[in-house]
PDB file of C-alpha atoms in Angstrom:
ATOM      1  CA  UNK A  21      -1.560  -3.168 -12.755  1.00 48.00           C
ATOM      2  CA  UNK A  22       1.039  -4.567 -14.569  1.00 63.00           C
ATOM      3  CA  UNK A  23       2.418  -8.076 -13.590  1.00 92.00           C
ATOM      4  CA  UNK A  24      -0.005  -8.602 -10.728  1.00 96.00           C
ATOM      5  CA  UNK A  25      -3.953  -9.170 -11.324  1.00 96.00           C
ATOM      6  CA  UNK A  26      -7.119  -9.620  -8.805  1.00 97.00           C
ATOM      7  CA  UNK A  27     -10.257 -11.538  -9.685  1.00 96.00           C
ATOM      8  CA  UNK A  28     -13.058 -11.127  -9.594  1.00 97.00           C
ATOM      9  CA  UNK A  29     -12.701  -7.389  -9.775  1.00 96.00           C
ATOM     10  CA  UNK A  30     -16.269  -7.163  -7.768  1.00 97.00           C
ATOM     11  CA  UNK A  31     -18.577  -9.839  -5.836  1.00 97.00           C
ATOM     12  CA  UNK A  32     -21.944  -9.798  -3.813  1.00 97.00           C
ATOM     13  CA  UNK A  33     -22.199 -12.470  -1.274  1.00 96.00           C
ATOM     14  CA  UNK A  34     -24.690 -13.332   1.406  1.00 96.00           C
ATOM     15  CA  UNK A  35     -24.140 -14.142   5.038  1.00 97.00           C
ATOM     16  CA  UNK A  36     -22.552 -17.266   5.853  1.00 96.00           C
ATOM     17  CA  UNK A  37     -21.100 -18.505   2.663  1.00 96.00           C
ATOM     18  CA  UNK A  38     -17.536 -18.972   1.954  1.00 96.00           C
ATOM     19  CA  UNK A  39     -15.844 -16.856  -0.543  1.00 97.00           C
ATOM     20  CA  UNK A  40     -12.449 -16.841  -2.053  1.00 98.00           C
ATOM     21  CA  UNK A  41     -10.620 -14.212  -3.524  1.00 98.00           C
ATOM     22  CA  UNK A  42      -7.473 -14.609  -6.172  1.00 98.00           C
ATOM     23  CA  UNK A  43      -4.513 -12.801  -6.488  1.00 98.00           C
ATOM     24  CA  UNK A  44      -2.009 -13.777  -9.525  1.00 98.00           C
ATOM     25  CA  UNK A  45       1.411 -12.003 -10.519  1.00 97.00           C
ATOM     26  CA  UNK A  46       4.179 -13.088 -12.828  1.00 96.00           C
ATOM     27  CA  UNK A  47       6.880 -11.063 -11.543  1.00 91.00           C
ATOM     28  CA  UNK A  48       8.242 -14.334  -9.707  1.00 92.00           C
ATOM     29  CA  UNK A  49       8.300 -11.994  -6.378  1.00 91.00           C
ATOM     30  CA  UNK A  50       8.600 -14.139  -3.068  1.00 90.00           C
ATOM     31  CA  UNK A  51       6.062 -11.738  -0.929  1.00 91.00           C
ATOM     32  CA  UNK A  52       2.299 -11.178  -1.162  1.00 94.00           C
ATOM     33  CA  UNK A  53       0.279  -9.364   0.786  1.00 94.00           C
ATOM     34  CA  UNK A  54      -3.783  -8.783   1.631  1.00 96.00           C
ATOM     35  CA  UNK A  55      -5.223  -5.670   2.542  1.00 96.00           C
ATOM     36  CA  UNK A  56      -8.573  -4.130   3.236  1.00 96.00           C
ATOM     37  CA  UNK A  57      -9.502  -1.020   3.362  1.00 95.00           C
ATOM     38  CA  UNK A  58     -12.584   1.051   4.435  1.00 92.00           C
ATOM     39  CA  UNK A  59     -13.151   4.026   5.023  1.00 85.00           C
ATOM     40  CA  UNK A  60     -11.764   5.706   8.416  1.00 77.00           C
ATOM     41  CA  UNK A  61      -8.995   3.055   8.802  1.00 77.00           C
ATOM     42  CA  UNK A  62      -7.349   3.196   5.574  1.00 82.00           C
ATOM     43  CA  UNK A  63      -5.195  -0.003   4.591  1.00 90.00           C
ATOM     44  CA  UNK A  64      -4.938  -2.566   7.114  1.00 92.00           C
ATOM     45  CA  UNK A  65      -2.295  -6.295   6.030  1.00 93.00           C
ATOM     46  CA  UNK A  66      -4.582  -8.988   6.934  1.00 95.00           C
ATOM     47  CA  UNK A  67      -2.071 -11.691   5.872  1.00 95.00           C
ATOM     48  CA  UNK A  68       0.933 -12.195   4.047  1.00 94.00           C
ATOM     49  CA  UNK A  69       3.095 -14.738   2.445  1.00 94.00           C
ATOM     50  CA  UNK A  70       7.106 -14.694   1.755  1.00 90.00           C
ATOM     51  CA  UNK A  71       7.088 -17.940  -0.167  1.00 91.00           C
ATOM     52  CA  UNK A  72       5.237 -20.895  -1.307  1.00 94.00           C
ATOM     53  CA  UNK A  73       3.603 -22.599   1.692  1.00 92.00           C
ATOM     54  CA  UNK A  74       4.651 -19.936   4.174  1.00 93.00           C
ATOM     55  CA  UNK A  75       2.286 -17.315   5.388  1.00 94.00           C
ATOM     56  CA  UNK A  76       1.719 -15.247   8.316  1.00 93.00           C
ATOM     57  CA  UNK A  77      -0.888 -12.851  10.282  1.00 93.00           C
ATOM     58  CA  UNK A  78      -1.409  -9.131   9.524  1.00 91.00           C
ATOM     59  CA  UNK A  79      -3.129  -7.011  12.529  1.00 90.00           C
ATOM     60  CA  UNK A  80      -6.787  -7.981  11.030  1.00 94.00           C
ATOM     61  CA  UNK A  81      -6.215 -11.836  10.390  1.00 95.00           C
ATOM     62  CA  UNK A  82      -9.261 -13.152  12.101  1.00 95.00           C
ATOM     63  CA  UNK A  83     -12.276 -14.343   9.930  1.00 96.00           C
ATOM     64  CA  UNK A  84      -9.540 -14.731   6.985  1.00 97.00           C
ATOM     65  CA  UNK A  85      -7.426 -18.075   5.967  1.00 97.00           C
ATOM     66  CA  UNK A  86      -4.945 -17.696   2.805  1.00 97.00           C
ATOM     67  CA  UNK A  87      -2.959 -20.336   0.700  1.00 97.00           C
ATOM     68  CA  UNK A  88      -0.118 -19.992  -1.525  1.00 97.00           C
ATOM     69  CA  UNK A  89       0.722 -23.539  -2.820  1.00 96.00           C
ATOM     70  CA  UNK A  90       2.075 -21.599  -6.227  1.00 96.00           C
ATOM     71  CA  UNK A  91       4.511 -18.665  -6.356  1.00 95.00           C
ATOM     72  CA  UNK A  92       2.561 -16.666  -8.371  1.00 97.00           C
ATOM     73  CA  UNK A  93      -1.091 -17.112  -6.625  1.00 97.00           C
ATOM     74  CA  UNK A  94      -1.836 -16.320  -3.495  1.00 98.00           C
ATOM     75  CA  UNK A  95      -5.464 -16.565  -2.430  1.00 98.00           C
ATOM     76  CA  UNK A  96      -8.154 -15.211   0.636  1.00 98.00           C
ATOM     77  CA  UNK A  97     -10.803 -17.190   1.492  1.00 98.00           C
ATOM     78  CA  UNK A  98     -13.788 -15.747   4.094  1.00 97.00           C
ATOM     79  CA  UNK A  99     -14.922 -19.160   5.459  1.00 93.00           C
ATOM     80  CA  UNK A 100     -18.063 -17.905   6.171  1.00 96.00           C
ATOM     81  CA  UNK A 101     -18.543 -14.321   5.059  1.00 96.00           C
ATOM     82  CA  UNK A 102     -20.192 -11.506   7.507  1.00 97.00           C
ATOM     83  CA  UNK A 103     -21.093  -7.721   6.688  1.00 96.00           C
ATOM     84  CA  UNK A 104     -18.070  -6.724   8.638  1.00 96.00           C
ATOM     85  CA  UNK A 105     -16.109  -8.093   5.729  1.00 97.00           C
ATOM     86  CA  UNK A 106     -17.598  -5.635   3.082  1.00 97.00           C
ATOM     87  CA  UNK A 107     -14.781  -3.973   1.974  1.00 97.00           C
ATOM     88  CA  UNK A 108     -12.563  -3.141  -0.711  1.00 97.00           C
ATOM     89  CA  UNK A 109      -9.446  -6.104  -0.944  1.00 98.00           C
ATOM     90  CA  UNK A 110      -6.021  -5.444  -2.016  1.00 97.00           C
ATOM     91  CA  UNK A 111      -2.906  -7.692  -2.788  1.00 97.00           C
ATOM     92  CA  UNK A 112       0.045  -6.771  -3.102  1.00 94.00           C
ATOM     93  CA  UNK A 113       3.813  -8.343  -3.848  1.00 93.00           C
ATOM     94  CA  UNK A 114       6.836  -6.929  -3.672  1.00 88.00           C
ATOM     95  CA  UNK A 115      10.575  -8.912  -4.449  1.00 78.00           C
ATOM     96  CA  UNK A 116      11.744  -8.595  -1.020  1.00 70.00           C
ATOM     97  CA  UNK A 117      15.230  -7.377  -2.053  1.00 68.00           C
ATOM     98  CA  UNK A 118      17.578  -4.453  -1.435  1.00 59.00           C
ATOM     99  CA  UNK A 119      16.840  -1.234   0.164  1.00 56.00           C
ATOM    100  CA  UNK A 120      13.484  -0.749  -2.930  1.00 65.00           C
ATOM    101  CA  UNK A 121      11.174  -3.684  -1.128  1.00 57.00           C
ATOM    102  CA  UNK A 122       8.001  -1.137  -2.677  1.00 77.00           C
ATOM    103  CA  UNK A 123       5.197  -2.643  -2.922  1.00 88.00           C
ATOM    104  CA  UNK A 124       3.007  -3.249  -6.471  1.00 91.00           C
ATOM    105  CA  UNK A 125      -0.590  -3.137  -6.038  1.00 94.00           C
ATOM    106  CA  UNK A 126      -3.297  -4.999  -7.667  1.00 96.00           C
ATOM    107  CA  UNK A 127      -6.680  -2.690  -8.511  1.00 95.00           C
ATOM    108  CA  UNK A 128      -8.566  -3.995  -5.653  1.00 96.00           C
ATOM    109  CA  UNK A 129     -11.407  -6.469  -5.089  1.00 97.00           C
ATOM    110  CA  UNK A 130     -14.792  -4.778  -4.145  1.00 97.00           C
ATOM    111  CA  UNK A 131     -16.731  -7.283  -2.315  1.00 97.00           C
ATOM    112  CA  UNK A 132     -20.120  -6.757  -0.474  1.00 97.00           C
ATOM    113  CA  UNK A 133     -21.779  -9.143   2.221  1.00 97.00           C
ATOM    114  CA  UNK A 134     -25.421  -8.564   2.450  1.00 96.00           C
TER     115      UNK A 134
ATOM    116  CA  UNK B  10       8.282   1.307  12.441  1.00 55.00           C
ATOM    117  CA  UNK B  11       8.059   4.699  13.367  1.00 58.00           C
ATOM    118  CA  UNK B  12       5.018   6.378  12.760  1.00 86.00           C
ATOM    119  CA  UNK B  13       4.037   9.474  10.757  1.00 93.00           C
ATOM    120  CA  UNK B  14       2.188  12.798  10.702  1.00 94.00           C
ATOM    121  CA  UNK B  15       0.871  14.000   8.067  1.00 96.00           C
ATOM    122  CA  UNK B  16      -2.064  17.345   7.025  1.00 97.00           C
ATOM    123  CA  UNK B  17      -5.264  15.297   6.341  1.00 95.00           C
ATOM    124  CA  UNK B  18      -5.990  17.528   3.246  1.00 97.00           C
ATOM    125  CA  UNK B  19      -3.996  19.749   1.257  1.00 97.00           C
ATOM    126  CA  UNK B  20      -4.928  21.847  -2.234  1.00 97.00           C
ATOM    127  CA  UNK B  21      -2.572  23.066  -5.066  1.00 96.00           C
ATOM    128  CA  UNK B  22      -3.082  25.042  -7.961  1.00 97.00           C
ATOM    129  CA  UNK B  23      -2.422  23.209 -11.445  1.00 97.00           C
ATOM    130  CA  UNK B  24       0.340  23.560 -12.703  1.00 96.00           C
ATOM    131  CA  UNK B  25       1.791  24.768  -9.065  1.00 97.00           C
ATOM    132  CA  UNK B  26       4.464  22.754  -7.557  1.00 97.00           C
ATOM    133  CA  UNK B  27       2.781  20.729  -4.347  1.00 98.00           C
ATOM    134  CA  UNK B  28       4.623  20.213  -1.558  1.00 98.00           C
ATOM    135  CA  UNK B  29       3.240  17.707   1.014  1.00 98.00           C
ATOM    136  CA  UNK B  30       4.765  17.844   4.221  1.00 98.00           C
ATOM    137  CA  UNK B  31       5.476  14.726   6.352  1.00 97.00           C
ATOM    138  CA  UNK B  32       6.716  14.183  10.224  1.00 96.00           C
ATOM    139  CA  UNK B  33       8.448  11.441  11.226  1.00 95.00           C
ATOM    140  CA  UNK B  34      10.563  12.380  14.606  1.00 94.00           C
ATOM    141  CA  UNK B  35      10.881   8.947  16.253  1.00 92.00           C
ATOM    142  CA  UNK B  36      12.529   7.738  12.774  1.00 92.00           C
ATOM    143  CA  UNK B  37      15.482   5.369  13.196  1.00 89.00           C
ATOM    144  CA  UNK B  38      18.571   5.238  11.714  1.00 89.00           C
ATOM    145  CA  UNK B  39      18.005   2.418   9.283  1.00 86.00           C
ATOM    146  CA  UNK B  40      14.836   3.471   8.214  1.00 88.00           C
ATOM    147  CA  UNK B  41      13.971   4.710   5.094  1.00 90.00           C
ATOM    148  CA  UNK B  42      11.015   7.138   4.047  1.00 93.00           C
ATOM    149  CA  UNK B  43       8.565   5.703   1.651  1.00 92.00           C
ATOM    150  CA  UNK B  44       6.119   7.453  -0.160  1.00 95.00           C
ATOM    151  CA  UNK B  45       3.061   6.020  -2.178  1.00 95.00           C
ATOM    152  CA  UNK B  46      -0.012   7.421  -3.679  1.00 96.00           C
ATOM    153  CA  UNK B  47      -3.994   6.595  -4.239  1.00 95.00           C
ATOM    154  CA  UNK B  48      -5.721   8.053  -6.845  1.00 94.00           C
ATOM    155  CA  UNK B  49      -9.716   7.181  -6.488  1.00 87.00           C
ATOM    156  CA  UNK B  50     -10.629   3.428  -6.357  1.00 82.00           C
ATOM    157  CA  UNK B  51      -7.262   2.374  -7.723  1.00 91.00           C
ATOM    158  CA  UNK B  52      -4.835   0.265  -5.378  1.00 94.00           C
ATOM    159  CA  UNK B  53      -1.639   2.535  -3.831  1.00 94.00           C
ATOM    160  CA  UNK B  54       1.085   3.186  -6.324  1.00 93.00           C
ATOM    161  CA  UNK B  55       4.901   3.119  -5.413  1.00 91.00           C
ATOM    162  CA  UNK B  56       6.497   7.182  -5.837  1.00 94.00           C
ATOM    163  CA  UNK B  57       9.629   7.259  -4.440  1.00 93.00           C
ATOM    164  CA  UNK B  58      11.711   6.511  -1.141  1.00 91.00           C
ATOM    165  CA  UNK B  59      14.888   7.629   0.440  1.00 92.00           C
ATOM    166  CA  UNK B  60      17.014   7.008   3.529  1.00 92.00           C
ATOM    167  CA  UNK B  61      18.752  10.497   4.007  1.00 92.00           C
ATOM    168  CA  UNK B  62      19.797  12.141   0.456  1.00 88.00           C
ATOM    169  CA  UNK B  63      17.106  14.173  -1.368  1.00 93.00           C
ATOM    170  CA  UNK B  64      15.850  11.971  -4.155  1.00 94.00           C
ATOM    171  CA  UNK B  65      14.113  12.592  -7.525  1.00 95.00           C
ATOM    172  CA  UNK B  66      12.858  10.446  -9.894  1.00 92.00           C
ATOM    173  CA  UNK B  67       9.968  11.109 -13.059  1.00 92.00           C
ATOM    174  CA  UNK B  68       7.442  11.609 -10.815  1.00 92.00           C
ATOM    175  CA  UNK B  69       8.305  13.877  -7.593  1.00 96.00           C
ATOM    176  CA  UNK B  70      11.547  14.747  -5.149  1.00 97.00           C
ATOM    177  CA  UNK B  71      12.007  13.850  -1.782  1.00 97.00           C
ATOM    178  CA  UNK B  72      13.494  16.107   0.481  1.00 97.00           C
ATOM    179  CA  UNK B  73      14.855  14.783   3.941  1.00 97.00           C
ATOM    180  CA  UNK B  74      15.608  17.254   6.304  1.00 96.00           C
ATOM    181  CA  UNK B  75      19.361  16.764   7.946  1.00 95.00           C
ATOM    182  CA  UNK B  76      18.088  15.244  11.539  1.00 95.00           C
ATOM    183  CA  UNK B  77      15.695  13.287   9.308  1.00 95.00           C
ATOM    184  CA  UNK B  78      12.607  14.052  11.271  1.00 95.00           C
ATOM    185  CA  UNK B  79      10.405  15.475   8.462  1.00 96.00           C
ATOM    186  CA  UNK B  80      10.512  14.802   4.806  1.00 97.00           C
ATOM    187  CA  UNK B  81       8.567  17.265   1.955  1.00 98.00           C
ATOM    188  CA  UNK B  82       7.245  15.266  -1.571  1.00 98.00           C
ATOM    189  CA  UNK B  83       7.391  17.544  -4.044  1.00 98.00           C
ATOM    190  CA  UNK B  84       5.243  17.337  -7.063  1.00 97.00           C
ATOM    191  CA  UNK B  85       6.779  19.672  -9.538  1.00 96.00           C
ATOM    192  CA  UNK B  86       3.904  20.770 -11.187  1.00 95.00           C
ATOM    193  CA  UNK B  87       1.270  19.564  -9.975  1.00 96.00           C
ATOM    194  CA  UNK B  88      -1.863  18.401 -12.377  1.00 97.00           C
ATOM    195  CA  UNK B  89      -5.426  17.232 -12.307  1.00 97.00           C
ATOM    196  CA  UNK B  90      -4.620  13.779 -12.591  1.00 95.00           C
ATOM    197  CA  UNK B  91      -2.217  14.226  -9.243  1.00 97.00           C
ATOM    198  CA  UNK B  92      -5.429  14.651  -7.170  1.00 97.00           C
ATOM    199  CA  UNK B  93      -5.153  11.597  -4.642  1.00 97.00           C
ATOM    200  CA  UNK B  94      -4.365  10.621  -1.266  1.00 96.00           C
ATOM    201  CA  UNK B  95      -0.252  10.545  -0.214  1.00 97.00           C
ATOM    202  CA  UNK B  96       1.018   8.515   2.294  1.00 95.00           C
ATOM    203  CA  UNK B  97       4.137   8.614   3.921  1.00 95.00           C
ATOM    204  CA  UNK B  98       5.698   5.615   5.444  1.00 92.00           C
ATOM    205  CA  UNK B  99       8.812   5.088   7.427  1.00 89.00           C
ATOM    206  CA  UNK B 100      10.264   1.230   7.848  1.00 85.00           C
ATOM    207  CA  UNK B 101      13.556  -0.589   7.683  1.00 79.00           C
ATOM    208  CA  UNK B 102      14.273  -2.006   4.363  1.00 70.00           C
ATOM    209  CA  UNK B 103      14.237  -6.054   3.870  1.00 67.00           C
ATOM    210  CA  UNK B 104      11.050  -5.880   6.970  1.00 69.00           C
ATOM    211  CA  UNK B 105       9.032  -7.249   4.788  1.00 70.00           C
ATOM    212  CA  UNK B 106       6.317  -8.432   6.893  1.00 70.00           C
ATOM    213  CA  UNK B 107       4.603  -5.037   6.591  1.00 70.00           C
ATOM    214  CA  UNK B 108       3.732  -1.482   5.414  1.00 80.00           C
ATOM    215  CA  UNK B 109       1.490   0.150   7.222  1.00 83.00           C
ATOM    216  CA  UNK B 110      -0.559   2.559   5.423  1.00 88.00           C
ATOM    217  CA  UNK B 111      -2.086   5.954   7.822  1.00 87.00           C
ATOM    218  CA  UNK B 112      -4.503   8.173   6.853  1.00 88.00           C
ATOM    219  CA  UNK B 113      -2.239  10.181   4.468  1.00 93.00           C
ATOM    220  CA  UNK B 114      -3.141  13.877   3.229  1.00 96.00           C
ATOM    221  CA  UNK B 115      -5.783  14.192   0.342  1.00 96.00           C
ATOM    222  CA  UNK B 116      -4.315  16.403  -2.290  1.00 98.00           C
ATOM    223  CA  UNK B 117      -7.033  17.924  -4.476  1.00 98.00           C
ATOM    224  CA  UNK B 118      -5.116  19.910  -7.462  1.00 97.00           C
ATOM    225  CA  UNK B 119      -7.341  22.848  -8.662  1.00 97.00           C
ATOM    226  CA  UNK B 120      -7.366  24.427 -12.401  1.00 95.00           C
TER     227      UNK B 120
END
């Protein structure tokens, strides 16, 4: 998607080791989000960020750190990666102003734990 | 935010306008209706959103019924590449800690 980008775009990891996911945009939006998503319970925020430095829980934080020292990155790291965390990851920003505040999605990470 | 209801799956004839159907009863008053789209293994895609007044842009209409408990998208004529999941979300504008995504209703457009 346009303005907002995910790498890598797929990863296999094994049990235990850390893993960090990227999300970049050059909008200059203040808010980022992470998602997952499997299947049965749809897209759930597992944290989010609403400016450099500041970042807060989603409903499905635990297992999951994130860092945004930069405006435009906002990363996920898995400190130590379990099958439970095979899913597909989404970011998100959106500008945070006016009655719009949509969200733009990235295409998704696909990451498997084995 | 309030939450929504919404047909798991729905189908529509190409070239049929699709109308997907959305409850929202517990709604406040300064929430607005949002609704986004996933087509296969993409991420969700922004459509349109509206607090009260029927809204259309390029790609569908929103309808808002007057008590604002249910809203209808309306994809005018529906085609093949429309086939995706819809969800409809209802939250205050400027909460930006969240949207919270349901299940949504699978549209499959048929030739």
């Amino acid at each position: 998607d346009a303005g907002i980008t995910q790498s890598p775009r797929h990863k296999v990891t094994e049990t235990g080791t850390p893993v960090t996911l990227r999300c970049h945009q050059t909008e200059n939006h203040r808010y980022m989000y992470w998602y997952r998503q499997d299947p049965g319970h749809g897209l759930r925020l597992i944290h989010y960020s609403y400016g450099v430095k500041d970042t807060d829980k989603g409903e499905v934080s635990d297992g999951y750190s994130v860092s945004r020292s930069k405006t435009e990155d906002f990363l996920l790291t898995l400190e130590s990666a379990t099958s439970s965390q095979t899913s597909v990851y989404f970011c998100a920003i959106n500008d945070g102003e006016g009655t719009y505040s949509g969200y733009t999605f990235g295409s998704g990470t696909r990451l498997t734990v084995v | 935010d309030a939450k929504t209801t919404q047909p798991p799956s729905m189908d529509c004839a190409e070239g049929r306008a699709a109308n997907l159907p959305c409850n929202h009863s517990t709604i406040s008053g300064n929430e607005y209706v949002y609704w986004y789209r996933q087509i296969h293994s993409q991420g969700p895609q922004y459509i349109i959103h509206g607090l009260k007044n029927n809204e259309t842009n390029e790609m569908a209409s929103l309808i808002i019924t007057e008590d604002r408990k249910s809203s209808t998208l309306i994809l005018p004529h529906a085609t093949l590449r429309d086939t995706a999941v819809y969800y409809c979300i209802v939250r205050v504008a400027g909460n930006n800690n969240d949207m919270r995504f349901g299940a949504g209703t699978r549209l499959t457009v048929k030739p």
